[in-house]
Short mmCIF file of C-alpha atoms and ligand atoms in Angstrom, two decimals:
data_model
loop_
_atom_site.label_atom_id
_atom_site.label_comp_id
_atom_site.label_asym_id
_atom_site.label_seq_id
_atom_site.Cartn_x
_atom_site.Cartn_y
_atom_site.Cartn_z
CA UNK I 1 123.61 -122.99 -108.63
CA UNK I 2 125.42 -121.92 -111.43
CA UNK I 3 122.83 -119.96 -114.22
CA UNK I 4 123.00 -121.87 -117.47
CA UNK I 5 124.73 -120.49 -120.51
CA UNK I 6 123.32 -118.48 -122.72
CA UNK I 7 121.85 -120.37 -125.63
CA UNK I 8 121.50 -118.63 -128.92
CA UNK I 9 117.82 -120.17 -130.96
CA UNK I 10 119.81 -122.97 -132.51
CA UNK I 11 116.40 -124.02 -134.11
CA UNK I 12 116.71 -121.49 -137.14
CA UNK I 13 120.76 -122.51 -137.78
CA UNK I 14 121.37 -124.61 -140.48
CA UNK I 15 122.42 -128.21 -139.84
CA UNK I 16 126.10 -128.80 -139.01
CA UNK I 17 127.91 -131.07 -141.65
CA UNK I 18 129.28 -134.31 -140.25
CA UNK I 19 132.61 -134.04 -138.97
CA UNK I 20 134.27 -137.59 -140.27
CA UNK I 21 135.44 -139.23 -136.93
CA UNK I 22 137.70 -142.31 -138.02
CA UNK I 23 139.62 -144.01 -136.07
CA UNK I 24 140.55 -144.14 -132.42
CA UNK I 25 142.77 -140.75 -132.10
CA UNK I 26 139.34 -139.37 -134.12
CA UNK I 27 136.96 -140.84 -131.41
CA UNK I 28 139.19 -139.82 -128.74
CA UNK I 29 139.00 -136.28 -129.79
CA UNK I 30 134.60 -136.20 -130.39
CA UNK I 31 135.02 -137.55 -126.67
CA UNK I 32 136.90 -134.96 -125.72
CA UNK I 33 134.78 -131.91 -127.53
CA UNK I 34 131.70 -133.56 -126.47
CA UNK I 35 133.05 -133.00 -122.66
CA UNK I 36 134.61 -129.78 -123.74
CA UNK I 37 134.68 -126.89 -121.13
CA UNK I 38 135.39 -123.47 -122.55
CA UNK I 39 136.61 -122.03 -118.99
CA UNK I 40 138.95 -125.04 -118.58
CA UNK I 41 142.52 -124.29 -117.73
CA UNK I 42 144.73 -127.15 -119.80
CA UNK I 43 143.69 -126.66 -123.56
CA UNK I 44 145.64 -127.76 -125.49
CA UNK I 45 145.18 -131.15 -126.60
CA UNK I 46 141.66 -130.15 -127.20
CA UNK I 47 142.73 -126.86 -128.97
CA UNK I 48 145.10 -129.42 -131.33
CA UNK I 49 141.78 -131.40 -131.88
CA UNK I 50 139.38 -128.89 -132.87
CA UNK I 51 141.56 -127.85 -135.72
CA UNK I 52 142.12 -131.22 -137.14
CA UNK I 53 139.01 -133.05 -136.59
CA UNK I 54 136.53 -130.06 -136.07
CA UNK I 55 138.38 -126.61 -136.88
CA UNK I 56 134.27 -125.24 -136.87
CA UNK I 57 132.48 -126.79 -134.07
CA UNK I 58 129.46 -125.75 -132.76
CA UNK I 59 129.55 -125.87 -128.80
CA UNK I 60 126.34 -127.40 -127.10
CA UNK I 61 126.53 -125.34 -123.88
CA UNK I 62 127.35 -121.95 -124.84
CA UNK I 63 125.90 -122.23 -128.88
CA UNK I 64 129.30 -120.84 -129.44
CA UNK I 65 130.76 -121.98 -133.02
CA UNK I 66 134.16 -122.66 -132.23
CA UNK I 67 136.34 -121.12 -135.76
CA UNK I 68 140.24 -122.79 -134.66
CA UNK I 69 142.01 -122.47 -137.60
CA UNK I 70 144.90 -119.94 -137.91
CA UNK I 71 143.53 -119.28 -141.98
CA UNK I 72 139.94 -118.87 -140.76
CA UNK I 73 140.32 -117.02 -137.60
CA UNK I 74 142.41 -114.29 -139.68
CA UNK I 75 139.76 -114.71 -142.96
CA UNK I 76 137.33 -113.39 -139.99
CA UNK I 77 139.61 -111.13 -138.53
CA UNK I 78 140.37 -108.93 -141.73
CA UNK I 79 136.91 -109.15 -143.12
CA UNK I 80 134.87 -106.86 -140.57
CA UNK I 81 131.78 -106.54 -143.29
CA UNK I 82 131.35 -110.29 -143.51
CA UNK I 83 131.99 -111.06 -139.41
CA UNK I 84 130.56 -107.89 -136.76
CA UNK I 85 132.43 -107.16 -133.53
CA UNK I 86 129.05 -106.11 -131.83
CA UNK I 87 129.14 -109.36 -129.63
CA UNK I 88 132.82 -109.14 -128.29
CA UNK I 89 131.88 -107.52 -124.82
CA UNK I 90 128.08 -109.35 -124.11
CA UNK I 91 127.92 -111.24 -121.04
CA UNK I 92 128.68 -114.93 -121.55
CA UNK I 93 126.59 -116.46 -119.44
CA UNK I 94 123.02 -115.23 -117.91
CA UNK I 95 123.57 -112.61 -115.31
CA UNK I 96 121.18 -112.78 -111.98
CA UNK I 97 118.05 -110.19 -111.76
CA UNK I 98 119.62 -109.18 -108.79
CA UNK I 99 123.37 -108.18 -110.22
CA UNK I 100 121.39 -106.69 -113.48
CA UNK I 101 119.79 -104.87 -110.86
CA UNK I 102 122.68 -103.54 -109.42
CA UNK I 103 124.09 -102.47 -112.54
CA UNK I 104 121.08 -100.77 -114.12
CA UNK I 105 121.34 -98.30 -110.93
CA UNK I 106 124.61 -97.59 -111.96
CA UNK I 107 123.27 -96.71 -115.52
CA UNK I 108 125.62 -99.52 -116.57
CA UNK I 109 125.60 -99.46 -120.66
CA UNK I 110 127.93 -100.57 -123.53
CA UNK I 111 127.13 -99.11 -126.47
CA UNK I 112 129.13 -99.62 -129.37
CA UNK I 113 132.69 -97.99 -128.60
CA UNK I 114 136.03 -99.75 -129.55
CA UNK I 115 135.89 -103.37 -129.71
CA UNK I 116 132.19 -103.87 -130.09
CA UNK I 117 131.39 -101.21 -132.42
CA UNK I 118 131.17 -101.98 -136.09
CA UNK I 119 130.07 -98.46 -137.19
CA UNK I 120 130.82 -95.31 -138.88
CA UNK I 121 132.64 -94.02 -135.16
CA UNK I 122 134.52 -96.45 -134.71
CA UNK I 123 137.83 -95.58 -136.62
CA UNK I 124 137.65 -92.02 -134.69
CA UNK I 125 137.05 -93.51 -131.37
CA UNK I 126 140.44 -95.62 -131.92
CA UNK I 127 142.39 -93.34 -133.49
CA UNK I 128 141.76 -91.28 -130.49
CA UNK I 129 142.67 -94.59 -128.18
CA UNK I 130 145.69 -95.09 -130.33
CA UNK I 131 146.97 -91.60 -129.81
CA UNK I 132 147.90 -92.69 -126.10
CA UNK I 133 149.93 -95.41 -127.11
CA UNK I 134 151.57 -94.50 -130.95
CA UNK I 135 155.42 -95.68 -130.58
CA UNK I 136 157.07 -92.97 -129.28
CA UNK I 137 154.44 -92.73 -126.52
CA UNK I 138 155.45 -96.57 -125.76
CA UNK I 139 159.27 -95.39 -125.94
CA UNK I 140 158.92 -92.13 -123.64
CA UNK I 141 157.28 -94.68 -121.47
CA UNK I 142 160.49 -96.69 -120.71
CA UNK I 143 161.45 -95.15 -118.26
CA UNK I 144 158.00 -94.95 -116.25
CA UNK I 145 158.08 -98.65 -116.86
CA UNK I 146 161.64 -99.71 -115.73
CA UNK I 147 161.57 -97.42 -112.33
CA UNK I 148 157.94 -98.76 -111.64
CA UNK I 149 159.33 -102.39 -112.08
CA UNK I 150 162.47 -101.82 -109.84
CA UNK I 151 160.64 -100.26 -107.30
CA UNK I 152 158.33 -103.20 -106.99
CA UNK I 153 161.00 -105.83 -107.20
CA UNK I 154 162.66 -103.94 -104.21
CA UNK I 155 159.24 -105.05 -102.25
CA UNK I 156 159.35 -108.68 -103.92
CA UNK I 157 163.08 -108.83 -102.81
CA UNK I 158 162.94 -108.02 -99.31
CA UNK I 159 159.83 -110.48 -99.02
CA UNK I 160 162.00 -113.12 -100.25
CA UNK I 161 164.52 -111.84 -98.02
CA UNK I 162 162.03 -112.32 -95.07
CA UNK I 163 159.49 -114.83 -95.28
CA UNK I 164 162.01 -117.11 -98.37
CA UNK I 165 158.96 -116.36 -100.93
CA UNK I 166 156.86 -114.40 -102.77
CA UNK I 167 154.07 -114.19 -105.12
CA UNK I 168 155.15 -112.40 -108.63
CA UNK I 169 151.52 -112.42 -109.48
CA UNK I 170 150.68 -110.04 -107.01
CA UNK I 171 153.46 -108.09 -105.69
CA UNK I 172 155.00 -107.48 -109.51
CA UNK I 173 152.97 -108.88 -112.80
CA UNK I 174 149.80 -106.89 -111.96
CA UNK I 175 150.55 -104.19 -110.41
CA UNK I 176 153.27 -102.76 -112.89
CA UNK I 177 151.07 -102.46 -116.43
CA UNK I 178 148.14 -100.96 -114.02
CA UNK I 179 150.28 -98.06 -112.67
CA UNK I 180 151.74 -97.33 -115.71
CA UNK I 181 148.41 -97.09 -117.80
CA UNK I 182 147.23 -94.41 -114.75
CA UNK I 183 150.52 -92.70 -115.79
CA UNK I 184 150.04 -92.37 -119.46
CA UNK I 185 146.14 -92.23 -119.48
CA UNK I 186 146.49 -89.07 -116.45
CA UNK I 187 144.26 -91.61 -114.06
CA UNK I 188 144.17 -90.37 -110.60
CA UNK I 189 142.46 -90.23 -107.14
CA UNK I 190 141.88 -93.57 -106.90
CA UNK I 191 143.63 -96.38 -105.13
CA UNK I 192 145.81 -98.93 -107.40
CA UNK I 193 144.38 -102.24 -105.47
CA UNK I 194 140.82 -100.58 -106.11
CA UNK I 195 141.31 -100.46 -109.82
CA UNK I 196 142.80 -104.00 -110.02
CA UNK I 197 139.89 -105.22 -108.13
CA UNK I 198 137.59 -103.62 -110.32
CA UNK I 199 138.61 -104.57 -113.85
CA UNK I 200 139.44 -108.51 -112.20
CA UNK I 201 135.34 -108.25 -111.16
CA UNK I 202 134.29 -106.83 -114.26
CA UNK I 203 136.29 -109.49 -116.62
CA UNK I 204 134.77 -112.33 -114.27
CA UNK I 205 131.67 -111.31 -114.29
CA UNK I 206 130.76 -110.73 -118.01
CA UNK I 207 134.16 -113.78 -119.39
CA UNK I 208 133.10 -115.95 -116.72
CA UNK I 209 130.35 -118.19 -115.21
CA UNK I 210 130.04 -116.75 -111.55
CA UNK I 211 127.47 -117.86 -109.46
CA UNK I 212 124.54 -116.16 -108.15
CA UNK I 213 125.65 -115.12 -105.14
CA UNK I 214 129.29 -114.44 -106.56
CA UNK I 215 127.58 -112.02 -109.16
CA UNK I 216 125.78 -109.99 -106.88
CA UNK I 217 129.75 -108.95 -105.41
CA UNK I 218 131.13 -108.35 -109.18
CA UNK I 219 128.06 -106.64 -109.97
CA UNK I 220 128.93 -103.89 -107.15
CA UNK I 221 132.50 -103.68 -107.66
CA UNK I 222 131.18 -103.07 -111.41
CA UNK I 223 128.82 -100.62 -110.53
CA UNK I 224 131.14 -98.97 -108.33
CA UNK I 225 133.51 -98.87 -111.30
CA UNK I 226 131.37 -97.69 -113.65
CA UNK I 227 129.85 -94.39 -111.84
CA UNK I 228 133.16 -93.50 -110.79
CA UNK I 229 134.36 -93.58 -114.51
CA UNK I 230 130.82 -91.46 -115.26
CA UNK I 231 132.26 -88.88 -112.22
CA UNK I 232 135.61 -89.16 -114.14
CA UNK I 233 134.58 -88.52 -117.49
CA UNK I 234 132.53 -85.94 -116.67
CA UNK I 235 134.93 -83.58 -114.63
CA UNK I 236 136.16 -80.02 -115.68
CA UNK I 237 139.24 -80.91 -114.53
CA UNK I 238 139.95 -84.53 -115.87
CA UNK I 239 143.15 -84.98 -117.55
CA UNK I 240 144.59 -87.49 -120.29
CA UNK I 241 141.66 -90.37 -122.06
CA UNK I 242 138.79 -88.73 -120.17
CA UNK I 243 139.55 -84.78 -121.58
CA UNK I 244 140.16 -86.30 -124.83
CA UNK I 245 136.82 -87.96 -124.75
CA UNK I 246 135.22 -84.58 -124.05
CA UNK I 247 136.61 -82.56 -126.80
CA UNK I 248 136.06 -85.36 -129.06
CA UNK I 249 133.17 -84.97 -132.35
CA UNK I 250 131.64 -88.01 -133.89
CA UNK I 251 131.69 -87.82 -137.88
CA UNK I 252 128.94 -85.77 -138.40
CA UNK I 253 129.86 -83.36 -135.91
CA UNK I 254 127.67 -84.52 -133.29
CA UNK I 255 129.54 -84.09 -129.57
CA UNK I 256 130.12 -87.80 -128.06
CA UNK I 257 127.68 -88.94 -125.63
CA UNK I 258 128.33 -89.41 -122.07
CA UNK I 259 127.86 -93.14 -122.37
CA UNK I 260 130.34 -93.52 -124.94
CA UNK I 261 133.13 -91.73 -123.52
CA UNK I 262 132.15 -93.86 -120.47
CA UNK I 263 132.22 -97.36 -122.68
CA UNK I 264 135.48 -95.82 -124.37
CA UNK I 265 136.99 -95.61 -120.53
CA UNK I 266 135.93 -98.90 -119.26
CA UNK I 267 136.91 -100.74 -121.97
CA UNK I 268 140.35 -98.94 -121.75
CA UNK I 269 141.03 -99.10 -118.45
CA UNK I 270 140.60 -102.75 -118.17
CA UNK I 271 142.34 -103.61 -122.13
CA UNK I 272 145.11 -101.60 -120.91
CA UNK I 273 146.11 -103.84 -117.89
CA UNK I 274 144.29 -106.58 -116.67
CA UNK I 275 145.49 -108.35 -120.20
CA UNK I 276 149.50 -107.08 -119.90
CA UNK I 277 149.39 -108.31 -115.93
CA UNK I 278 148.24 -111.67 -116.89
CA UNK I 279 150.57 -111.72 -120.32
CA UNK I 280 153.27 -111.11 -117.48
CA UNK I 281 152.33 -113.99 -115.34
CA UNK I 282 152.46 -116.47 -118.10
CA UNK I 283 155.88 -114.84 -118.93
CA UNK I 284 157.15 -115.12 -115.98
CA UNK I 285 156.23 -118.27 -114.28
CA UNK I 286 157.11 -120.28 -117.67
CA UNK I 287 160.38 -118.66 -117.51
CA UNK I 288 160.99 -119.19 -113.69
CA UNK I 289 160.16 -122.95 -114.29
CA UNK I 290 163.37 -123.11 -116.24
CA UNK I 291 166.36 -121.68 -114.50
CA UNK I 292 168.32 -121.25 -117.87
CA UNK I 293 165.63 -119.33 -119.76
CA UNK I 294 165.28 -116.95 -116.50
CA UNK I 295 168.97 -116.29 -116.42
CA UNK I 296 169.05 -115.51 -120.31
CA UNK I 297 166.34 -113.07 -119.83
CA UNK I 298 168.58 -111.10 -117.88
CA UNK I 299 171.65 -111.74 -119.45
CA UNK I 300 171.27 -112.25 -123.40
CA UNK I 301 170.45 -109.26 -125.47
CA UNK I 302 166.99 -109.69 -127.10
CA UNK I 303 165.85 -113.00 -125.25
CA UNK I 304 163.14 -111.51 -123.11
CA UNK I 305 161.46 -110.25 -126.06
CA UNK I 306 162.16 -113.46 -128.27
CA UNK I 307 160.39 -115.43 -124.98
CA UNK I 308 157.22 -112.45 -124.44
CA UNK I 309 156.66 -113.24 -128.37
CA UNK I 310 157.06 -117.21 -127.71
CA UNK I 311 154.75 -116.74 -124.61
CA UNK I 312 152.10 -114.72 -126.84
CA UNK I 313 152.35 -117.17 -129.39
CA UNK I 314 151.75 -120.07 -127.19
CA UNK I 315 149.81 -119.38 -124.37
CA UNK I 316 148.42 -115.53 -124.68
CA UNK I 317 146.34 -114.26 -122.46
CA UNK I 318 143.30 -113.43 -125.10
CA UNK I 319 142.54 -116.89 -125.37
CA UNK I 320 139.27 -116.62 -127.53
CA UNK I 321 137.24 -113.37 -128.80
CA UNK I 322 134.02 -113.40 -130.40
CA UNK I 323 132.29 -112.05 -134.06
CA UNK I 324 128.95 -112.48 -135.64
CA UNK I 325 128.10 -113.73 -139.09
CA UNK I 326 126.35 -111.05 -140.93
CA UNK I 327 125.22 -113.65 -143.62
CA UNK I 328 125.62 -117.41 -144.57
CA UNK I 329 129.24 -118.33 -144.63
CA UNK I 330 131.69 -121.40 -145.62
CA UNK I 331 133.90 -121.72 -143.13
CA UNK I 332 136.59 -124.55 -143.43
CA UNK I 333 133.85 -126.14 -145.86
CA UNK I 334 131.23 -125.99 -143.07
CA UNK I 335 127.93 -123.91 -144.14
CA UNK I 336 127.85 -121.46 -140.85
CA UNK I 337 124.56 -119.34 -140.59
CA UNK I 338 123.91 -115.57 -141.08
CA UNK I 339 123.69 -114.73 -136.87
CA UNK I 340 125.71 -117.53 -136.03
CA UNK I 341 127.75 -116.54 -132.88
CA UNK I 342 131.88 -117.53 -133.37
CA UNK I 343 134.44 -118.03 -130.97
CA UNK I 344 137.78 -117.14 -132.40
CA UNK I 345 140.21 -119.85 -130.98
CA UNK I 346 143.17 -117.12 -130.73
CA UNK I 347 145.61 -119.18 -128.60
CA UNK I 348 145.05 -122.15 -130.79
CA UNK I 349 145.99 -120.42 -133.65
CA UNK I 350 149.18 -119.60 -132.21
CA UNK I 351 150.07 -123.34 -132.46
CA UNK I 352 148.74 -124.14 -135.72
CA UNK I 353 151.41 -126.07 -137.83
CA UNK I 354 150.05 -124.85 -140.93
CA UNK I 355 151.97 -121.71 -139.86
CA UNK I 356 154.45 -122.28 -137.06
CA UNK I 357 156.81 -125.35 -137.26
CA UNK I 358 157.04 -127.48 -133.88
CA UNK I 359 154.41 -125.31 -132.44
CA UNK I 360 154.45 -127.13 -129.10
CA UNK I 361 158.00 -126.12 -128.55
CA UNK I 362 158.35 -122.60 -127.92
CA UNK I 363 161.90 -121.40 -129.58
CA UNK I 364 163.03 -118.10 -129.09
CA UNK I 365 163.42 -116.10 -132.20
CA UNK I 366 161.33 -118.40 -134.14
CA UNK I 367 160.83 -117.03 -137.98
CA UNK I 368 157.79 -115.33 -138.16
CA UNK I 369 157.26 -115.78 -135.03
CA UNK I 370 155.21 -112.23 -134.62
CA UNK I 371 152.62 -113.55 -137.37
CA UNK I 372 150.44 -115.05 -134.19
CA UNK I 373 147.26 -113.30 -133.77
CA UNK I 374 146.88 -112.71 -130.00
CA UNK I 375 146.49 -109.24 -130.74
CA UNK I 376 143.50 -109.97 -133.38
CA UNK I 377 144.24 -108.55 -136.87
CA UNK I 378 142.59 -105.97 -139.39
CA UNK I 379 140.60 -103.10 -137.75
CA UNK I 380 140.40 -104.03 -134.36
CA UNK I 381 143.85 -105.40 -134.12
CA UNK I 382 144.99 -104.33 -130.32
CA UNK I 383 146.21 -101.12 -130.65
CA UNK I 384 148.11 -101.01 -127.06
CA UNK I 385 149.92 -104.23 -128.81
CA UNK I 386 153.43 -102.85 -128.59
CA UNK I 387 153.00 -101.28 -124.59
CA UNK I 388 152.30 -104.63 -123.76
CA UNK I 389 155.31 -106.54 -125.62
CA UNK I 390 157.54 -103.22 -123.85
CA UNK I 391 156.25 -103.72 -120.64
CA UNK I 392 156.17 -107.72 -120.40
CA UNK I 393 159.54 -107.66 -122.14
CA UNK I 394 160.92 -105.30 -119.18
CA UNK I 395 159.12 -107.14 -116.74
CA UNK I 396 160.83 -109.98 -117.57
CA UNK I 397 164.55 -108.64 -118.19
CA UNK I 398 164.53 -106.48 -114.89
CA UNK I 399 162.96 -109.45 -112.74
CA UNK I 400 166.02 -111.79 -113.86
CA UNK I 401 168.42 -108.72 -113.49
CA UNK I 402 167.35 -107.71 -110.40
CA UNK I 403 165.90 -110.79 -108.42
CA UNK I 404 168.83 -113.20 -109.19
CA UNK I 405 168.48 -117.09 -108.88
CA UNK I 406 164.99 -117.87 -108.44
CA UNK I 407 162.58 -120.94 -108.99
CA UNK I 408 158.97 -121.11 -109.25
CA UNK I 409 157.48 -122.84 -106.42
CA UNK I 410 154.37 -125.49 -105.72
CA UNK I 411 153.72 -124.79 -109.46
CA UNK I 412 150.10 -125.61 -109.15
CA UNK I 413 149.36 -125.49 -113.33
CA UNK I 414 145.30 -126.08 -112.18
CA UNK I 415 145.51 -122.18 -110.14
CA UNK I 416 144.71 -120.80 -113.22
CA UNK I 417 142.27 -117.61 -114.07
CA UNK I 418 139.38 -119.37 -116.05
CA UNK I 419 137.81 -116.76 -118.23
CA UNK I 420 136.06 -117.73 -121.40
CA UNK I 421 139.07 -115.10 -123.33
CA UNK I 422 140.93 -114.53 -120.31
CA UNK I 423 143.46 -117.13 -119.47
CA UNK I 424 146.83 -116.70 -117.04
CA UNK I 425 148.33 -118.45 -113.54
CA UNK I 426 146.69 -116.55 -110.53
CA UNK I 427 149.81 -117.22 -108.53
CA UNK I 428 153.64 -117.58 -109.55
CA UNK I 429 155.14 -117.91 -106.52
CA UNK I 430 159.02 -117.88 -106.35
CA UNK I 431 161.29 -118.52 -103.78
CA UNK I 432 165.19 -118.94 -104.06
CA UNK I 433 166.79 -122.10 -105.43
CA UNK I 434 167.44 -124.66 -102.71
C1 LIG R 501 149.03 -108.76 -123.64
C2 LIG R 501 148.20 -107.78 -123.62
C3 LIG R 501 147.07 -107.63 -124.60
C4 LIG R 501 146.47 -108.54 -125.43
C5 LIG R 501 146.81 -110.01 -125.59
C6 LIG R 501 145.43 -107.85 -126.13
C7 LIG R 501 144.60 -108.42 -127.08
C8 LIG R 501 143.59 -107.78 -127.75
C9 LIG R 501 142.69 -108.39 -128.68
C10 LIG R 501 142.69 -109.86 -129.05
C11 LIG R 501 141.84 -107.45 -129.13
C12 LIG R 501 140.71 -107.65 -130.14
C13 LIG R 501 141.27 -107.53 -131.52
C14 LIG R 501 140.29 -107.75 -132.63
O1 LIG R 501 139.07 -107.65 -132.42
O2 LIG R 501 140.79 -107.99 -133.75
C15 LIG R 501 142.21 -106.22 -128.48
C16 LIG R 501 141.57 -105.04 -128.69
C17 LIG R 501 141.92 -103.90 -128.04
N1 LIG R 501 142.95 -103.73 -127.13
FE1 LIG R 501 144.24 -105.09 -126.51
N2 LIG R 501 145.41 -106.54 -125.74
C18 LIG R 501 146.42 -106.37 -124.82
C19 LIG R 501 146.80 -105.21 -124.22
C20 LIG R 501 146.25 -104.02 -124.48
C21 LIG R 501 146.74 -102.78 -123.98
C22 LIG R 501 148.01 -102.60 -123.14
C23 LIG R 501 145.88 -101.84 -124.44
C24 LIG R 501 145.92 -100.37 -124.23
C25 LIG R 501 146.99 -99.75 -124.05
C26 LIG R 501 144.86 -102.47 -125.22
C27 LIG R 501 143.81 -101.83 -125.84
C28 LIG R 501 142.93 -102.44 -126.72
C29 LIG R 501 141.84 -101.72 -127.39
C30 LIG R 501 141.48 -100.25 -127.21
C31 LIG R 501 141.22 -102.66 -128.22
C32 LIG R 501 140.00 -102.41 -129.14
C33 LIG R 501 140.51 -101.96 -130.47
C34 LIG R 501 139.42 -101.74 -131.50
O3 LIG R 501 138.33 -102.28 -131.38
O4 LIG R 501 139.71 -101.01 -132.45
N3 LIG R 501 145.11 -103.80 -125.23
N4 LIG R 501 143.29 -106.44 -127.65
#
């Protein structure tokens, strides 16, 4: 059975104010955020009626406030006194005794490190981060990135060759941003499928609502994750994020703990991949269901970016991140309560017509089209933003360069990784055009 949701003590919150529902579109919509699932795969007509009808909702099953509104979700964003990070990374739903178990004997702990950590480290911590991936790091990294991508497509084109089809997801998307994070970040002695399968467990596990028996396997491949990265960090002879981690001094002078540089790693190693892979998904498998766009990626200076920005705009992989209230707030003219939990609805931000024109249409080159905030904003805006715009971008271009005339096939829209902030297809299988 699946473990209920956590529930925050709703008791001591303040009473919502009554959202006016008029009319039959109005009805429609409290229908539809009364049956609202926040792992469900199609949101957007639900996205469009949160921020018209309810842009702050309060969500019965999780206790989540739902904050959809492009101005309020950057308000939060930019105002990290007002709205804390420290629940970003807590487990969504109620883990099993057993898979807590299995973690504890890992020493499993997050303490405050990047995203969750409001603190006086913080800025150090990510500067340090940041240092991996400042522009001309993303830039040297072209080339890493193109001859990874080619030599992957040279796989997905002698599958196609063979068996008439292959899976992009798989064979290309995820692969390519995890190989070239163990480049830059000097990761080594241990196998690429073993690191995918690690970060996909640990994103499940603590974005998703496994069941019992399902958490007891992400629990080990977390645990198994998380004492090699404590090996890792720990090694005389690390290289790259881990050796910075060692020779790094908190504030006051104080070395960094063991556990941090651990938390610093994990968060890393996942932020650094899992996210790009299934940003390059979406990219892809919108762009292979239209055989124009796919042959202007390859062919039109610029349009593989314009459609990565479209795609991040639209439908980003982030889909929702999460603050605290530090006091009483007015959100959208709804009184929210000091420890009220938020979800940030990042994607539907990204189609807020406040801000974007026709937001359902996506149009290459849009103005402003980089003011979405799939990246967050203020503090903890992403800082591996631009290596994952470079990398989906030259996904993208080199697939329609070097692939040629493909289509997506059995586009099955419900195959869809259904994270609470994680959102992408699991498949995007292509085949050639009949
Ligand atoms: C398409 C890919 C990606 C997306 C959509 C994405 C999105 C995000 C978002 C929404 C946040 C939280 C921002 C906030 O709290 O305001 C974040 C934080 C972060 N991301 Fe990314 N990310 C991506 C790729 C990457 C990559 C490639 C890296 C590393 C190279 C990375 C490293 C980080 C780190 C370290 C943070 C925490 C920053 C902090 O707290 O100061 N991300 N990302």
């Amino acid at each position: 059975m699946v473990q209920p949701c956590q529930s925050a003590d709703l008791s001591a919150w303040a009473t919502v104010r009554e959202t006016p529902w008029q009319g039959t579109e109005a009805r429609d919509a409290r229908a539809a955020l009364e049956a609202l699932d926040l792992f469900g795969a199609g949101p957007f007509p639900v996205l469009d009626q949160l921020r018209r009808y309810a842009p702050v909702h309060r969500d019965a099953a999780t206790g989540l406030w739902l904050v959809s509104r492009y101005a309020d979700v950057r308000e939060i964003l930019m105002d990290p006194h007002t709205y804390l990070p420290d629940n970003a990374q807590n487990a969504v739903c109620r883990l099993s005794v057993p898979a807590l178990r299995i973690l504890a004997a890992s020493g499993f702990a997050r303490p405050p490190a990047l995203a969750n950590n409001g603190g006086p480290t913080h800025a150090g911590l990510r500067s340090l981060v940041a240092d991996f991936f400042t522009s001309m790091q993303v830039s040297a990294a072209v080339p890493v990135i193109e001859s990874t991508a080619s030599r992957l497509l040279e796989s997905v084109a002698e599958e196609v060759r063979l068996r008439a089809k292959s899976d992009l997801s798989t064979a290309y998307a995820r692969p390519l941003p995890c190989l070239v994070m163990m480049r830059l970040l000097g990761v080594t002695g241990v196998p690429l499928q073993t690191l995918l399968t690690w970060s996909e467990a640990a994103l499940e596990l603590f974005y998703g609502k496994p069941a019992p028996k399902r958490q007891h396997l992400l629990a080990e491949h977390t645990a198994a994750f998380f004492r090699w990265l404590t090996k890792l960090t720990a090694a005389q002879d690390s290289e790259g994020l881990p050796a910075a981690l060692q020779a790094h001094f908190l504030p006051r002078g104080a070395a960094l703990s063991p556990a941090t540089a651990v938390a610093v790693c994990f968060f890393v190693f996942i932020a650094a991949q899992a996210t790009t892979g299934q940003l390059i998904c979406t990219v892809l498998s919108s762009a292979a269901a239209d055989p124009q766009v796919w042959s202007k990626a390859g062919d039109e200076e610029g349009f593989a970016e314009a459609w990565v920005d479209e795609t991040l705009r639209r439908e980003p992989p982030v889909t929702t991140w999460r603050r605290v209230a530090r006091r009483d707030v007015l959100l959208s003219d709804v009184p929210v309560p000091t420890g009220a939990e938020l979800l940030l609805m990042l994607m539907g931000t990204g189609s807020d017509p406040a801000v974007f024109t026709e937001p359902q249409r996506r149009c290459p080159r849009r103005p402003k089209a980089r003011l979405h905030l799939s990246f967050g904003a203020g503090p903890h805006r992403c800082p591996g933003a631009a290596l994952a715009r470079t990398e989906a971008t030259a996904a993208l271009r080199m697939a329609s360069r070097e692939l040629g005339e493909v289509q997506l096939l059995n586009h099955r829209p419900d195959e869809m990784t259904r994270l609470l902030s994680f959102r992408a297809p699991a498949h995007v299988p292509i085949g050639r055009p009949s």
